[in-house]
Coordinates of C-alpha atoms in Angstrom, one line a residue:
M1 CA -30.7 14.6 23.8
A2 CA -26.8 14.1 23.6
D3 CA -25.0 17.1 23.1
L4 CA -21.8 16.4 21.1
H5 CA -20.3 19.6 22.6
H6 CA -21.2 19.4 26.1
D7 CA -22.0 16.6 28.7
S8 CA -25.5 16.2 29.2
S9 CA -25.3 16.4 33.1
Q10 CA -23.8 19.8 32.9
S11 CA -26.3 22.1 34.6
T12 CA -27.5 25.3 32.2
A13 CA -27.4 27.5 35.2
A14 CA -24.1 29.7 35.5
P15 CA -22.1 28.2 38.4
R16 CA -21.0 29.9 41.4
S17 CA -17.0 30.5 41.7
S18 CA -17.1 27.9 44.5
D19 CA -18.8 25.3 42.4
N20 CA -16.1 25.9 40.0
M21 CA -13.7 24.7 42.2
T22 CA -15.1 21.9 43.9
N23 CA -17.4 20.6 41.1
P24 CA -15.6 21.4 37.5
A25 CA -17.7 21.0 34.3
K26 CA -16.9 17.6 32.7
P27 CA -15.1 18.0 29.1
R28 CA -17.2 17.5 26.4
L29 CA -18.1 14.2 25.0
L30 CA -16.1 14.3 22.1
D31 CA -13.2 16.1 23.7
Q32 CA -13.6 13.2 26.5
V33 CA -12.9 10.5 23.5
R34 CA -10.0 12.6 22.0
D35 CA -8.3 12.7 25.2
V36 CA -8.2 8.9 26.0
I37 CA -7.4 8.4 22.4
R38 CA -4.1 10.3 22.6
C39 CA -3.6 8.9 26.0
K40 CA -3.3 5.6 24.1
H41 CA -1.3 7.1 21.5
Y42 CA -3.7 6.1 18.6
S43 CA -3.0 8.0 15.1
I44 CA -4.4 10.9 14.1
R45 CA -6.6 8.8 11.5
T46 CA -7.9 6.6 14.3
E47 CA -9.3 9.5 16.1
Q48 CA -10.9 11.2 13.3
S49 CA -12.5 7.8 12.3
Y50 CA -13.8 7.1 15.9
V51 CA -15.3 10.6 16.5
D52 CA -17.0 10.5 13.0
W53 CA -18.3 6.9 13.8
I54 CA -19.7 8.1 17.3
K55 CA -21.2 11.2 15.8
R56 CA -23.0 9.0 13.3
Y57 CA -24.0 6.6 16.0
I58 CA -25.7 9.4 18.2
Y59 CA -27.6 11.2 15.1
F60 CA -29.1 7.8 14.2
H61 CA -30.2 7.5 17.3
D62 CA -31.7 11.2 17.3
K63 CA -29.1 12.6 19.3
K64 CA -29.5 10.4 22.5
H65 CA -26.6 10.3 25.0
P66 CA -24.6 7.2 24.8
E67 CA -24.9 6.8 28.5
A68 CA -28.6 6.3 27.9
M69 CA -28.1 3.5 25.3
N70 CA -26.8 0.0 25.5
E71 CA -25.6 -3.0 23.5
A72 CA -29.3 -3.1 21.5
H73 CA -28.5 0.3 20.3
I74 CA -25.4 -0.5 19.1
S75 CA -26.4 -3.6 17.1
S76 CA -29.7 -1.7 15.6
F77 CA -26.8 0.9 14.3
L78 CA -24.5 -1.7 13.0
T79 CA -27.5 -3.9 11.4
Y80 CA -28.6 -0.8 9.8
L81 CA -25.0 -0.2 8.1
A82 CA -24.9 -3.8 6.8
V83 CA -28.7 -4.2 5.9
Q84 CA -29.6 -0.5 4.7
R85 CA -26.0 1.0 3.8
K86 CA -24.7 -2.5 2.4
V87 CA -21.0 -1.6 3.9
A88 CA -18.1 -3.9 3.8
S89 CA -17.6 -6.0 6.7
S90 CA -14.2 -4.0 7.3
T91 CA -16.2 -1.0 7.4
Q92 CA -18.9 -2.5 9.7
N93 CA -15.9 -3.6 12.3
Q94 CA -14.2 -0.1 12.1
A95 CA -17.6 1.1 13.7
L96 CA -18.1 -1.7 16.1
C97 CA -14.4 -0.8 17.4
A98 CA -15.2 3.0 17.6
L99 CA -18.0 2.2 19.7
L100 CA -16.7 -0.4 21.8
F101 CA -14.0 2.1 22.6
L102 CA -16.5 4.7 23.5
Y103 CA -18.2 2.5 26.0
R104 CA -15.4 0.8 27.6
D105 CA -12.5 2.9 27.5
V106 CA -14.3 6.6 27.6
L107 CA -17.7 5.9 29.6
Q108 CA -16.3 2.9 31.3
K109 CA -19.6 1.0 30.9
D110 CA -19.6 -2.9 30.5
L111 CA -21.5 -4.1 27.4
G112 CA -23.2 -7.4 27.0
N113 CA -23.2 -9.8 23.6
F114 CA -24.6 -8.7 20.3
D115 CA -26.9 -11.7 19.4
N116 CA -28.9 -9.7 17.3
L117 CA -26.2 -8.0 15.1
V118 CA -26.4 -8.8 11.3
R119 CA -23.1 -9.1 10.4
A120 CA -21.7 -7.6 7.3
K121 CA -20.8 -10.6 4.6
M122 CA -16.9 -10.9 4.3
P123 CA -16.2 -11.6 0.7
A124 CA -13.5 -14.1 0.2
K125 CA -11.0 -12.3 -2.3
L126 CA -7.8 -13.5 -3.7
P127 CA -5.2 -10.7 -3.9
V128 CA -4.2 -8.7 -7.1
V129 CA -0.7 -9.6 -8.0
F130 CA 1.3 -8.4 -11.1
T131 CA 3.8 -10.6 -12.9
R132 CA 7.2 -9.4 -13.0
D133 CA 6.7 -8.0 -16.4
E134 CA 3.8 -6.0 -15.4
I135 CA 5.7 -4.7 -12.3
R136 CA 8.4 -3.7 -14.7
S137 CA 5.8 -2.3 -16.7
I138 CA 4.2 0.0 -14.1
L139 CA 7.6 1.1 -12.7
L140 CA 8.7 2.5 -16.1
Q141 CA 5.8 4.7 -16.0
L142 CA 7.0 6.4 -12.9
E143 CA 9.6 9.0 -12.1
G144 CA 10.8 11.0 -9.4
P145 CA 9.8 10.6 -5.6
A146 CA 7.0 8.5 -7.3
W147 CA 9.3 6.0 -8.7
I148 CA 11.3 5.6 -5.5
M149 CA 8.2 4.9 -3.2
G150 CA 7.1 2.7 -6.0
Q151 CA 10.1 0.7 -5.7
L152 CA 9.7 0.6 -1.8
L153 CA 6.1 -0.8 -2.2
Y154 CA 7.6 -3.6 -4.4
G155 CA 11.0 -4.1 -3.6
A156 CA 10.6 -3.7 0.3
G157 CA 6.9 -4.9 0.8
L158 CA 5.8 -1.6 2.5
R159 CA 2.4 -0.7 3.0
L160 CA 1.1 2.4 1.7
M161 CA 1.1 4.5 4.9
E162 CA 4.5 2.9 6.0
C163 CA 5.9 4.2 3.0
V164 CA 4.9 7.7 3.2
R165 CA 5.6 7.9 6.8
L166 CA 9.1 6.7 6.5
R167 CA 11.7 9.0 8.4
V168 CA 15.3 9.7 7.4
K169 CA 16.5 7.6 10.4
D170 CA 14.6 4.6 9.4
I171 CA 16.9 4.0 6.3
D172 CA 19.7 1.9 6.8
F173 CA 22.0 2.3 3.8
G174 CA 25.2 0.5 5.7
Y175 CA 23.1 -2.8 6.0
K176 CA 20.7 -1.9 3.0
Q177 CA 17.8 -2.2 5.6
V178 CA 14.5 -0.4 6.1
V179 CA 13.2 -0.2 9.7
V180 CA 9.3 0.2 9.5
R181 CA 8.5 1.9 12.8
D182 CA 4.9 1.4 14.5
G183 CA 3.6 -0.5 11.4
K184 CA -0.2 -2.3 11.2
G185 CA -0.5 -3.4 14.8
H186 CA 1.9 -0.9 16.6
K187 CA 4.7 -3.4 15.6
D188 CA 8.4 -2.7 14.3
R189 CA 9.8 -4.8 11.8
V190 CA 13.1 -4.8 9.3
T191 CA 13.0 -5.4 5.7
M192 CA 15.2 -4.8 2.8
L193 CA 16.6 -1.7 1.2
P194 CA 16.6 -2.8 -2.7
E195 CA 20.1 -1.7 -4.1
V196 CA 18.5 -0.3 -7.3
V197 CA 17.1 2.8 -5.0
I198 CA 19.9 3.4 -3.1
D199 CA 21.6 6.2 -5.2
P200 CA 18.2 7.8 -6.1
I201 CA 17.0 7.9 -2.7
Q202 CA 20.3 9.3 -1.7
R203 CA 20.2 11.9 -4.4
H204 CA 16.3 12.5 -3.4
L205 CA 17.4 13.2 0.6
A206 CA 20.2 15.5 -0.5
K207 CA 17.1 17.9 -1.8
V208 CA 15.1 17.6 1.5
K209 CA 18.1 18.1 3.4
H210 CA 18.6 21.3 1.5
M211 CA 15.3 22.5 2.1
H212 CA 15.0 21.5 5.6
D213 CA 18.1 23.6 6.5
K214 CA 16.5 26.5 4.7
E215 CA 13.3 26.0 6.7
T216 CA 15.1 25.6 10.2
K217 CA 16.8 28.9 9.3
A218 CA 13.6 30.8 8.6
G219 CA 12.4 29.7 12.2
F220 CA 10.5 26.4 10.9
G221 CA 11.9 22.8 10.3
T222 CA 10.0 21.1 12.9
V223 CA 8.0 17.9 12.4
Y224 CA 5.5 15.9 14.1
L225 CA 7.2 13.5 16.8
P226 CA 4.9 10.6 18.2
Y227 CA 3.9 9.6 21.8
A228 CA 4.8 12.9 23.3
L229 CA 8.7 12.9 22.3
E230 CA 8.3 16.2 21.8
R231 CA 8.3 17.3 25.4
K232 CA 10.8 14.6 26.3
Y233 CA 13.3 15.8 23.7
P234 CA 12.3 19.4 22.7
H235 CA 14.5 19.9 20.1
A236 CA 14.3 16.6 18.5
N237 CA 11.6 17.8 16.1
R238 CA 14.2 20.1 14.3
E239 CA 16.9 17.3 14.2
W240 CA 17.5 15.8 10.2
G241 CA 16.8 12.1 11.4
W242 CA 13.4 12.6 12.6
Q243 CA 12.3 14.0 9.3
Y244 CA 10.2 12.5 6.6
V245 CA 11.8 10.9 3.6
F246 CA 8.7 12.1 1.6
P247 CA 7.7 15.3 2.8
A248 CA 4.7 17.2 1.5
T249 CA 5.2 20.2 -0.8
K250 CA 3.8 22.8 1.5
R251 CA 3.8 23.2 5.2
S252 CA 0.1 23.0 7.1
I253 CA -0.8 23.1 10.4
D254 CA -0.7 20.0 12.9
P255 CA -4.4 19.5 13.9
R256 CA -3.1 18.5 17.6
S257 CA -0.4 21.0 18.5
G258 CA -1.6 23.9 16.3
M259 CA 2.1 24.4 14.9
E260 CA 3.0 25.0 11.4
Q261 CA 5.0 22.1 10.0
R262 CA 5.8 20.1 7.3
H263 CA 4.0 16.9 7.4
H264 CA 4.6 13.8 4.9
I265 CA 3.2 13.6 1.2
S266 CA -0.3 12.9 1.2
E267 CA -1.0 9.2 0.4
A268 CA -3.2 10.2 -2.1
V269 CA -0.2 11.5 -4.3
L270 CA 1.0 8.1 -4.5
Q271 CA -2.3 6.2 -4.9
R272 CA -2.7 8.4 -8.1
A273 CA 0.8 7.9 -9.4
I274 CA 0.3 4.3 -9.1
K275 CA -3.3 4.0 -10.5
D276 CA -2.0 6.3 -13.6
A277 CA 1.1 4.0 -14.0
I278 CA -1.2 0.8 -13.9
R279 CA -3.4 2.5 -16.7
Q280 CA -0.7 3.5 -18.8
S281 CA 0.7 0.2 -18.9
G282 CA -2.3 -1.4 -20.5
I283 CA -2.9 -3.3 -17.3
T284 CA -6.5 -4.5 -16.9
K285 CA -6.1 -6.1 -13.5
P286 CA -7.7 -3.9 -10.6
G287 CA -4.4 -3.5 -8.9
S288 CA -3.4 -0.6 -6.6
C289 CA -0.6 0.3 -4.0
H290 CA -1.2 -2.9 -2.0
S291 CA -0.8 -4.9 -5.1
M292 CA 2.6 -4.0 -5.3
R293 CA 3.1 -5.4 -1.9
H294 CA 1.1 -8.6 -2.8
S295 CA 3.6 -8.9 -5.6
F296 CA 6.4 -8.6 -3.5
A297 CA 5.6 -11.6 -1.4
T298 CA 4.4 -13.7 -4.2
H299 CA 8.0 -13.4 -6.3
L300 CA 9.9 -14.0 -3.1
L301 CA 7.8 -17.4 -2.7
E302 CA 8.1 -18.1 -6.2
S303 CA 12.0 -17.6 -6.0
G304 CA 12.1 -20.2 -3.0
Y305 CA 12.2 -18.0 0.1
D306 CA 10.6 -19.9 2.7
I307 CA 7.0 -18.8 4.0
R308 CA 8.2 -17.7 7.4
T309 CA 11.1 -15.3 6.0
V310 CA 8.4 -13.8 4.0
Q311 CA 6.0 -13.5 6.9
E312 CA 8.4 -11.5 8.7
L313 CA 9.3 -9.3 5.9
L314 CA 5.5 -8.5 5.6
G315 CA 4.9 -7.9 9.3
H316 CA 2.3 -10.6 9.3
K317 CA 1.3 -11.9 13.0
D318 CA 0.2 -15.1 11.9
V319 CA 1.9 -17.3 8.8
S320 CA -2.0 -18.3 7.8
T321 CA -2.2 -14.7 6.4
T322 CA 1.0 -15.0 4.3
M323 CA -0.4 -18.3 3.1
I324 CA -2.9 -16.6 0.8
Y325 CA 0.1 -16.0 -1.6
T326 CA 0.7 -19.6 -2.3
H327 CA -2.4 -19.5 -4.7
V328 CA -0.4 -18.0 -7.6
L329 CA 2.3 -20.8 -7.0
N330 CA -0.3 -23.3 -7.9
K331 CA -0.5 -22.0 -11.3
G332 CA -4.2 -21.4 -11.7
G333 CA -6.6 -23.9 -10.8
K334 CA -4.2 -25.5 -8.0
G335 CA -1.8 -26.9 -10.4
V336 CA -4.2 -29.2 -12.2
V337 CA -3.7 -29.2 -16.1
S338 CA -7.0 -28.6 -17.8
P339 CA -8.5 -31.4 -19.7
S340 CA -8.5 -29.3 -22.8
D341 CA -4.9 -29.0 -23.0
R342 CA -4.6 -32.8 -22.6
L343 CA -6.9 -33.4 -25.1
F344 CA -4.8 -31.5 -27.7
Q345 CA -1.5 -32.6 -26.7
S346 CA 0.5 -34.9 -28.8

């Protein structure tokens, strides 16, 4: 039986002191997973997701240790997710990535193929795009920091997490641009800073700066730094440039360091604000925060900007991903005039 907290090869007898020096006990399985994830600088969300999927996999197979299982066991678990749980293809793929990480990076075990795997079907969905009038209506329903974030989602094409994770140093008022650090695919990119948001965000940052100064004097004022920068630059976590543009209302305990810090605002706050604004605007489209980004891309293409420029602003690796926005430019059914309209013309 797999022990999620202790390695199965660890003896139950108390080791002698000499054994402790020559054969130290292996770390717990999930601790090994966390250690490798942190060595590879994966995000805390990826860590939590991978650990959760590995737990589900082990419990699905009656707590067998992953060392005693192979690709057939992985296939049966993923097939169960697709057939019985009817998960989305993206969810099944996330589970597969977690298990491949476990075997290849943690257990150092090569896997074969997955011939018997039943893949979850990937529905062909077009992005939800708001018209300019709908965007204006949505933004009019927002106020304060939510309005600023809404403007960045639409006016700069930021993803949800890219927006809430913005640091002060990443906003360049001189060049009117936003530097997105470590975006999707661990890539940096530069996008525009809408002029309409410059004055409001400067006033907002003045308030955040005042709060940060007070916390620093009280012995707090630190923030999470990526890639072990805290060890390299011991005082950087208190510097103004590293602070979040949209900080949380309260301090919290960092799950990795155990320090009491002020993290960025929860993404759920922005998601809820956008959802409420859409509903209050009377819009029936099933839109979300990501629809603001979809609208950003579509409206740029409508304005005549070339698709390569839009690709760079969005941070897409392949231009084929950006091509999906061209469907709106065709005005409905690929630009074809309905025969009903022709019938009643003239």
